[in-house]
mmCIF file of C-alpha atoms and ligand atoms in Angstrom:
data_model
loop_
_atom_site.group_PDB
_atom_site.id
_atom_site.type_symbol
_atom_site.label_atom_id
_atom_site.label_comp_id
_atom_site.label_asym_id
_atom_site.label_seq_id
_atom_site.Cartn_x
_atom_site.Cartn_y
_atom_site.Cartn_z
ATOM 1 C CA UNK A 1 28.848 -9.436 35.582
ATOM 2 C CA UNK A 2 31.246 -10.728 32.533
ATOM 3 C CA UNK A 3 32.368 -14.629 33.598
ATOM 4 C CA UNK A 4 36.401 -14.195 34.414
ATOM 5 C CA UNK A 5 38.024 -17.198 31.997
ATOM 6 C CA UNK A 6 41.190 -18.585 32.772
ATOM 7 C CA UNK A 7 42.278 -20.652 29.025
ATOM 8 C CA UNK A 8 45.170 -23.259 29.326
ATOM 9 C CA UNK A 9 46.935 -22.637 26.381
ATOM 10 C CA UNK A 10 49.579 -23.401 24.046
ATOM 11 C CA UNK A 11 47.742 -24.942 21.198
ATOM 12 C CA UNK A 12 45.556 -23.540 18.154
ATOM 13 C CA UNK A 13 42.480 -24.630 19.866
ATOM 14 C CA UNK A 14 43.496 -22.553 22.744
ATOM 15 C CA UNK A 15 44.013 -19.367 20.283
ATOM 16 C CA UNK A 16 40.191 -19.856 18.630
ATOM 17 C CA UNK A 17 38.590 -20.107 21.832
ATOM 18 C CA UNK A 18 40.195 -17.016 23.365
ATOM 19 C CA UNK A 19 39.008 -15.185 20.235
ATOM 20 C CA UNK A 20 35.527 -16.823 20.198
ATOM 21 C CA UNK A 21 35.229 -15.821 24.153
ATOM 22 C CA UNK A 22 36.616 -12.743 24.454
ATOM 23 C CA UNK A 23 33.956 -11.787 22.829
ATOM 24 C CA UNK A 24 31.684 -11.889 25.482
ATOM 25 C CA UNK A 25 33.833 -12.966 28.739
ATOM 26 C CA UNK A 26 36.981 -11.756 30.086
ATOM 27 C CA UNK A 27 39.466 -14.042 29.437
ATOM 28 C CA UNK A 28 43.092 -14.562 30.153
ATOM 29 C CA UNK A 29 45.053 -17.649 28.657
ATOM 30 C CA UNK A 30 47.656 -18.891 30.204
ATOM 31 C CA UNK A 31 50.980 -20.051 27.933
ATOM 32 C CA UNK A 32 53.808 -22.124 29.640
ATOM 33 C CA UNK A 33 56.355 -19.662 28.552
ATOM 34 C CA UNK A 34 58.675 -21.938 26.190
ATOM 35 C CA UNK A 35 57.817 -20.443 22.811
ATOM 36 C CA UNK A 36 60.111 -17.170 22.590
ATOM 37 C CA UNK A 37 57.474 -15.025 20.720
ATOM 38 C CA UNK A 38 54.447 -16.833 20.665
ATOM 39 C CA UNK A 39 51.961 -15.873 18.448
ATOM 40 C CA UNK A 40 48.931 -12.913 19.291
ATOM 41 C CA UNK A 41 46.370 -13.629 21.397
ATOM 42 C CA UNK A 42 42.770 -12.388 22.177
ATOM 43 C CA UNK A 43 41.841 -11.517 25.350
ATOM 44 C CA UNK A 44 44.578 -11.062 28.086
ATOM 45 C CA UNK A 45 47.957 -13.162 28.355
ATOM 46 C CA UNK A 46 50.146 -14.373 31.384
ATOM 47 C CA UNK A 47 53.019 -16.765 31.027
ATOM 48 C CA UNK A 48 55.102 -18.942 32.931
ATOM 49 C CA UNK A 49 54.556 -21.613 35.485
ATOM 50 C CA UNK A 50 51.969 -20.988 38.179
ATOM 51 C CA UNK A 51 53.730 -23.222 41.119
ATOM 52 C CA UNK A 52 52.075 -26.295 41.103
ATOM 53 C CA UNK A 53 48.564 -26.324 42.428
ATOM 54 C CA UNK A 54 48.822 -24.427 45.136
ATOM 55 C CA UNK A 55 49.759 -21.686 43.252
ATOM 56 C CA UNK A 56 47.681 -22.339 40.705
ATOM 57 C CA UNK A 57 44.419 -22.253 43.032
ATOM 58 C CA UNK A 58 45.426 -19.334 44.650
ATOM 59 C CA UNK A 59 46.002 -17.350 41.116
ATOM 60 C CA UNK A 60 42.640 -18.673 40.965
ATOM 61 C CA UNK A 61 41.249 -17.083 43.871
ATOM 62 C CA UNK A 62 43.146 -14.007 44.008
ATOM 63 C CA UNK A 63 41.894 -13.289 40.029
ATOM 64 C CA UNK A 64 37.853 -14.034 40.607
ATOM 65 C CA UNK A 65 38.276 -16.708 37.721
ATOM 66 C CA UNK A 66 34.725 -18.366 37.089
ATOM 67 C CA UNK A 67 35.722 -20.832 34.873
ATOM 68 C CA UNK A 68 38.987 -23.105 33.708
ATOM 69 C CA UNK A 69 38.673 -24.370 30.136
ATOM 70 C CA UNK A 70 42.080 -27.339 29.527
ATOM 71 C CA UNK A 71 43.019 -26.373 26.608
ATOM 72 C CA UNK A 72 46.679 -27.634 26.273
ATOM 73 C CA UNK A 73 47.982 -30.255 24.388
ATOM 74 C CA UNK A 74 46.757 -33.545 24.814
ATOM 75 C CA UNK A 75 50.593 -34.486 26.285
ATOM 76 C CA UNK A 76 50.822 -31.711 28.561
ATOM 77 C CA UNK A 77 49.495 -34.133 31.436
ATOM 78 C CA UNK A 78 51.530 -31.861 34.603
ATOM 79 C CA UNK A 79 49.269 -29.303 33.872
ATOM 80 C CA UNK A 80 45.891 -31.049 33.282
ATOM 81 C CA UNK A 81 45.831 -32.546 36.479
ATOM 82 C CA UNK A 82 46.718 -30.184 38.274
ATOM 83 C CA UNK A 83 44.220 -28.220 37.017
ATOM 84 C CA UNK A 84 41.625 -30.969 37.960
ATOM 85 C CA UNK A 85 43.132 -30.764 41.587
ATOM 86 C CA UNK A 86 43.410 -26.634 41.850
ATOM 87 C CA UNK A 87 40.067 -25.734 40.221
ATOM 88 C CA UNK A 88 38.721 -28.173 42.954
ATOM 89 C CA UNK A 89 40.330 -26.788 45.532
ATOM 90 C CA UNK A 90 39.740 -22.978 45.047
ATOM 91 C CA UNK A 91 36.160 -24.757 43.731
ATOM 92 C CA UNK A 92 36.174 -23.185 40.122
ATOM 93 C CA UNK A 93 34.412 -25.037 37.677
ATOM 94 C CA UNK A 94 36.706 -26.740 34.836
ATOM 95 C CA UNK A 95 35.842 -27.537 31.598
ATOM 96 C CA UNK A 96 38.224 -29.611 29.399
ATOM 97 C CA UNK A 97 38.436 -29.810 25.702
ATOM 98 C CA UNK A 98 39.685 -33.298 24.253
ATOM 99 C CA UNK A 99 40.847 -33.560 20.348
ATOM 100 C CA UNK A 100 39.978 -36.941 19.043
ATOM 101 C CA UNK A 101 43.169 -39.134 18.519
ATOM 102 C CA UNK A 102 44.292 -40.116 14.526
ATOM 103 C CA UNK A 103 43.455 -43.145 13.360
ATOM 104 C CA UNK A 104 45.009 -45.224 10.941
ATOM 105 C CA UNK A 105 43.591 -44.831 7.803
ATOM 106 C CA UNK A 106 44.062 -46.976 4.659
ATOM 107 C CA UNK A 107 47.862 -46.050 2.995
ATOM 108 C CA UNK A 108 49.144 -44.980 6.388
ATOM 109 C CA UNK A 109 51.823 -47.876 7.456
ATOM 110 C CA UNK A 110 52.240 -47.092 11.387
ATOM 111 C CA UNK A 111 53.789 -48.908 14.529
ATOM 112 C CA UNK A 112 52.486 -47.412 17.570
ATOM 113 C CA UNK A 113 54.258 -47.484 20.646
ATOM 114 C CA UNK A 114 53.175 -46.437 24.430
ATOM 115 C CA UNK A 115 56.639 -43.831 24.947
ATOM 116 C CA UNK A 116 59.666 -41.918 23.319
ATOM 117 C CA UNK A 117 61.609 -45.408 24.606
ATOM 118 C CA UNK A 118 59.790 -47.393 22.652
ATOM 119 C CA UNK A 119 59.605 -45.231 19.568
ATOM 120 C CA UNK A 120 63.833 -45.142 20.036
ATOM 121 C CA UNK A 121 63.328 -48.997 20.055
ATOM 122 C CA UNK A 122 61.505 -49.151 17.050
ATOM 123 C CA UNK A 123 63.337 -47.591 14.287
ATOM 124 C CA UNK A 124 65.327 -49.928 11.998
ATOM 125 C CA UNK A 125 69.475 -49.878 11.864
ATOM 126 C CA UNK A 126 70.131 -46.545 9.390
ATOM 127 C CA UNK A 127 67.163 -44.967 9.295
ATOM 128 C CA UNK A 128 66.632 -41.349 8.118
ATOM 129 C CA UNK A 129 64.033 -40.002 10.673
ATOM 130 C CA UNK A 130 61.750 -37.131 11.417
ATOM 131 C CA UNK A 131 61.656 -36.241 14.536
ATOM 132 C CA UNK A 132 58.537 -34.266 15.137
ATOM 133 C CA UNK A 133 58.535 -33.859 18.246
ATOM 134 C CA UNK A 134 58.996 -31.065 21.448
ATOM 135 C CA UNK A 135 62.759 -30.419 22.445
ATOM 136 C CA UNK A 136 62.291 -31.617 25.466
ATOM 137 C CA UNK A 137 61.058 -35.078 23.928
ATOM 138 C CA UNK A 138 63.837 -35.374 21.602
ATOM 139 C CA UNK A 139 67.360 -35.959 23.633
ATOM 140 C CA UNK A 140 66.793 -40.236 23.972
ATOM 141 C CA UNK A 141 67.206 -40.248 20.857
ATOM 142 C CA UNK A 142 70.532 -39.364 20.357
ATOM 143 C CA UNK A 143 71.461 -42.521 21.804
ATOM 144 C CA UNK A 144 70.732 -44.241 18.258
ATOM 145 C CA UNK A 145 73.866 -43.175 17.186
ATOM 146 C CA UNK A 146 73.198 -45.510 13.673
ATOM 147 C CA UNK A 147 70.579 -43.218 12.299
ATOM 148 C CA UNK A 148 70.178 -39.792 11.016
ATOM 149 C CA UNK A 149 67.813 -37.322 12.420
ATOM 150 C CA UNK A 150 65.941 -34.330 10.744
ATOM 151 C CA UNK A 151 64.577 -32.406 14.499
ATOM 152 C CA UNK A 152 63.098 -28.985 13.290
ATOM 153 C CA UNK A 153 62.226 -26.498 16.250
ATOM 154 C CA UNK A 154 60.714 -23.578 16.239
ATOM 155 C CA UNK A 155 63.502 -21.829 18.461
ATOM 156 C CA UNK A 156 67.263 -22.744 18.077
ATOM 157 C CA UNK A 157 68.261 -24.745 20.847
ATOM 158 C CA UNK A 158 70.227 -23.660 23.846
ATOM 159 C CA UNK A 159 72.686 -26.247 23.924
ATOM 160 C CA UNK A 160 74.111 -27.676 21.302
ATOM 161 C CA UNK A 161 72.467 -31.042 20.215
ATOM 162 C CA UNK A 162 74.192 -34.427 20.953
ATOM 163 C CA UNK A 163 72.535 -36.022 18.101
ATOM 164 C CA UNK A 164 76.278 -37.675 16.207
ATOM 165 C CA UNK A 165 74.319 -37.049 12.946
ATOM 166 C CA UNK A 166 71.471 -34.776 11.999
ATOM 167 C CA UNK A 167 69.666 -31.907 10.449
ATOM 168 C CA UNK A 168 67.823 -29.151 12.287
ATOM 169 C CA UNK A 169 65.578 -27.403 10.045
ATOM 170 C CA UNK A 170 63.757 -23.909 12.227
ATOM 171 C CA UNK A 171 60.623 -23.859 11.730
ATOM 172 C CA UNK A 172 56.534 -24.798 12.684
ATOM 173 C CA UNK A 173 55.283 -27.487 11.141
ATOM 174 C CA UNK A 174 53.128 -26.643 7.752
ATOM 175 C CA UNK A 175 49.481 -27.516 8.039
ATOM 176 C CA UNK A 176 49.750 -28.208 4.123
ATOM 177 C CA UNK A 177 50.640 -31.851 3.772
ATOM 178 C CA UNK A 178 52.790 -30.884 0.022
ATOM 179 C CA UNK A 179 54.749 -28.646 1.839
ATOM 180 C CA UNK A 180 55.922 -31.585 4.973
ATOM 181 C CA UNK A 181 56.103 -33.879 1.705
ATOM 182 C CA UNK A 182 58.933 -31.616 0.221
ATOM 183 C CA UNK A 183 60.546 -31.539 3.715
ATOM 184 C CA UNK A 184 60.744 -35.514 3.954
ATOM 185 C CA UNK A 185 62.091 -36.106 -0.158
ATOM 186 C CA UNK A 186 64.868 -33.103 0.621
ATOM 187 C CA UNK A 187 66.129 -34.612 3.512
ATOM 188 C CA UNK A 188 65.378 -37.932 2.215
ATOM 189 C CA UNK A 189 63.801 -39.449 5.055
ATOM 190 C CA UNK A 190 62.988 -43.211 5.394
ATOM 191 C CA UNK A 191 60.576 -42.888 9.082
ATOM 192 C CA UNK A 192 58.604 -40.447 10.932
ATOM 193 C CA UNK A 193 58.371 -40.358 14.273
ATOM 194 C CA UNK A 194 55.426 -38.230 15.880
ATOM 195 C CA UNK A 195 53.128 -38.407 19.066
ATOM 196 C CA UNK A 196 49.094 -38.752 18.037
ATOM 197 C CA UNK A 197 48.416 -35.279 19.135
ATOM 198 C CA UNK A 198 45.299 -35.402 17.538
ATOM 199 C CA UNK A 199 43.252 -31.828 15.813
ATOM 200 C CA UNK A 200 44.084 -30.809 12.582
ATOM 201 C CA UNK A 201 46.907 -28.290 12.626
ATOM 202 C CA UNK A 202 49.792 -31.069 12.916
ATOM 203 C CA UNK A 203 47.990 -33.873 10.459
ATOM 204 C CA UNK A 204 49.750 -32.667 7.517
ATOM 205 C CA UNK A 205 52.653 -34.739 8.050
ATOM 206 C CA UNK A 206 50.835 -37.565 8.895
ATOM 207 C CA UNK A 207 49.426 -37.216 5.764
ATOM 208 C CA UNK A 208 52.526 -36.140 3.609
ATOM 209 C CA UNK A 209 53.769 -39.501 5.270
ATOM 210 C CA UNK A 210 50.502 -41.602 3.902
ATOM 211 C CA UNK A 211 50.921 -40.208 0.322
ATOM 212 C CA UNK A 212 54.776 -40.739 -0.265
ATOM 213 C CA UNK A 213 54.024 -44.722 1.718
ATOM 214 C CA UNK A 214 56.366 -43.513 4.514
ATOM 215 C CA UNK A 215 56.341 -45.768 8.133
ATOM 216 C CA UNK A 216 55.411 -43.866 11.234
ATOM 217 C CA UNK A 217 56.435 -44.515 14.825
ATOM 218 C CA UNK A 218 53.179 -43.364 16.247
ATOM 219 C CA UNK A 219 53.224 -42.816 20.187
ATOM 220 C CA UNK A 220 50.043 -43.197 21.830
ATOM 221 C CA UNK A 221 47.983 -40.941 23.702
ATOM 222 C CA UNK A 222 48.241 -40.343 27.619
ATOM 223 C CA UNK A 223 46.219 -38.649 28.154
ATOM 224 C CA UNK A 224 42.093 -39.096 27.572
HETATM 225 P P1 LIG B 1 53.151 -29.872 31.301
HETATM 226 O O1 LIG B 1 54.612 -31.010 31.379
HETATM 227 O O2 LIG B 1 51.818 -30.583 31.567
HETATM 228 O O3 LIG B 1 53.121 -29.019 32.736
HETATM 229 C C1 LIG B 1 54.630 -28.834 33.039
HETATM 230 C C2 LIG B 1 54.526 -27.589 33.661
HETATM 231 O O4 LIG B 1 54.360 -26.673 33.043
HETATM 232 C C3 LIG B 1 53.406 -27.198 35.053
HETATM 233 O O5 LIG B 1 53.263 -28.093 35.883
HETATM 234 C C4 LIG B 1 52.947 -25.539 34.652
HETATM 235 O O6 LIG B 1 54.285 -25.302 35.798
HETATM 236 C C5 LIG B 1 53.892 -25.718 33.768
HETATM 237 N N1 LIG B 1 53.043 -24.992 32.708
HETATM 238 C C6 LIG B 1 52.140 -26.032 31.662
HETATM 239 N N2 LIG B 1 51.193 -25.504 30.877
HETATM 240 C C7 LIG B 1 51.168 -24.236 31.296
HETATM 241 C C8 LIG B 1 50.012 -23.125 31.060
HETATM 242 N N3 LIG B 1 49.217 -23.032 30.195
HETATM 243 N N4 LIG B 1 50.925 -22.228 31.656
HETATM 244 C C9 LIG B 1 51.032 -21.925 32.598
HETATM 245 N N5 LIG B 1 51.868 -22.811 33.053
HETATM 246 C C10 LIG B 1 52.079 -24.370 32.690
HETATM 247 O O7 LIG B 1 53.244 -29.138 29.920
HETATM 248 P P2 LIG B 1 53.990 -29.581 28.539
HETATM 249 O O8 LIG B 1 53.829 -30.761 28.060
HETATM 250 O O9 LIG B 1 55.564 -29.123 29.021
HETATM 251 O O10 LIG B 1 53.062 -28.117 27.579
HETATM 252 C C11 LIG B 1 53.235 -26.905 28.188
HETATM 253 C C12 LIG B 1 52.327 -25.903 27.458
HETATM 254 O O11 LIG B 1 52.896 -26.609 25.660
HETATM 255 C C13 LIG B 1 51.434 -26.521 27.659
HETATM 256 O O12 LIG B 1 50.655 -25.331 27.612
HETATM 257 C C14 LIG B 1 50.812 -27.047 26.478
HETATM 258 O O13 LIG B 1 49.606 -26.712 26.052
HETATM 259 C C15 LIG B 1 52.066 -26.354 25.519
HETATM 260 N N6 LIG B 1 52.095 -27.310 24.103
HETATM 261 C C16 LIG B 1 52.751 -28.741 24.568
HETATM 262 C C17 LIG B 1 53.251 -29.598 23.678
HETATM 263 C C18 LIG B 1 53.897 -31.123 23.894
HETATM 264 O O14 LIG B 1 54.104 -31.552 23.272
HETATM 265 N N7 LIG B 1 53.649 -31.187 25.295
HETATM 266 C C19 LIG B 1 52.999 -29.239 22.671
HETATM 267 C C20 LIG B 1 52.321 -28.548 22.035
HETATM 268 C C21 LIG B 1 51.846 -27.329 22.721
HETATM 269 P P3 LIG B 1 53.623 -24.970 37.225
HETATM 270 O O15 LIG B 1 53.316 -26.075 38.225
HETATM 271 O O16 LIG B 1 54.458 -23.882 37.615
HETATM 272 O O17 LIG B 1 52.172 -24.644 37.269
#
């Protein structure tokens, strides 16, 4: 019998893993269901929350899952904590895929902060800010009515944004630093706010900020 693997996904690493593992195992990738049109994945896909630890443990038993791989984003804390407990309860081995954090390199100008709230406070008056954060994390920045924000999202917002001054860019982040530089220059960005996600996929904006000599407010990782 091939392994029946559940990948907790939503990242590029999870997609790459699904492609490799589905050649030899029965693979299902689980997505939270936030993105309207997720990119196609190898193997089976399920979407939406499980209903907490209990729901995930039940899913593992009912679907005879033999292994779980947590390949979620480093800032997705709840699902990772739920996976630990659900796997323990269902007696299913759990593997956790961790990305190394980005490190500040020569030419970088980072202010490292521990939270979104600290990032809001760290911005200087009248900054023109590229907010490279998920939509669920941008709201606290609306309090900075003195700043201009460039907000990038994959899908359009369901509700109008409550920012005094902002530009909405509907696009995925580019993996080409030159594209990210053009975006920053076009919007006359003075500061980048980003989270220390690690990995290659989202690093282009960090290179772009370095090349342009722009300060970065870097929100530290909260999961190892
Ligand atoms: P989170 O706070 O850890 O999870 C919140 C709830 O969403 C979980 O309790 C779970 O609901 C559901 N959920 C999360 N990931 C799921 C998955 N892969 N499959 C099924 N249900 C899932 O997570 P988040 O920060 O909102 O991120 C949601 C998803 O987006 C993650 O899969 C993550 O890999 C991806 N993602 C997140 C970020 C980010 O910045 N956080 C960036 C890129 C991609 P139930 O309790 O009902 O099971």
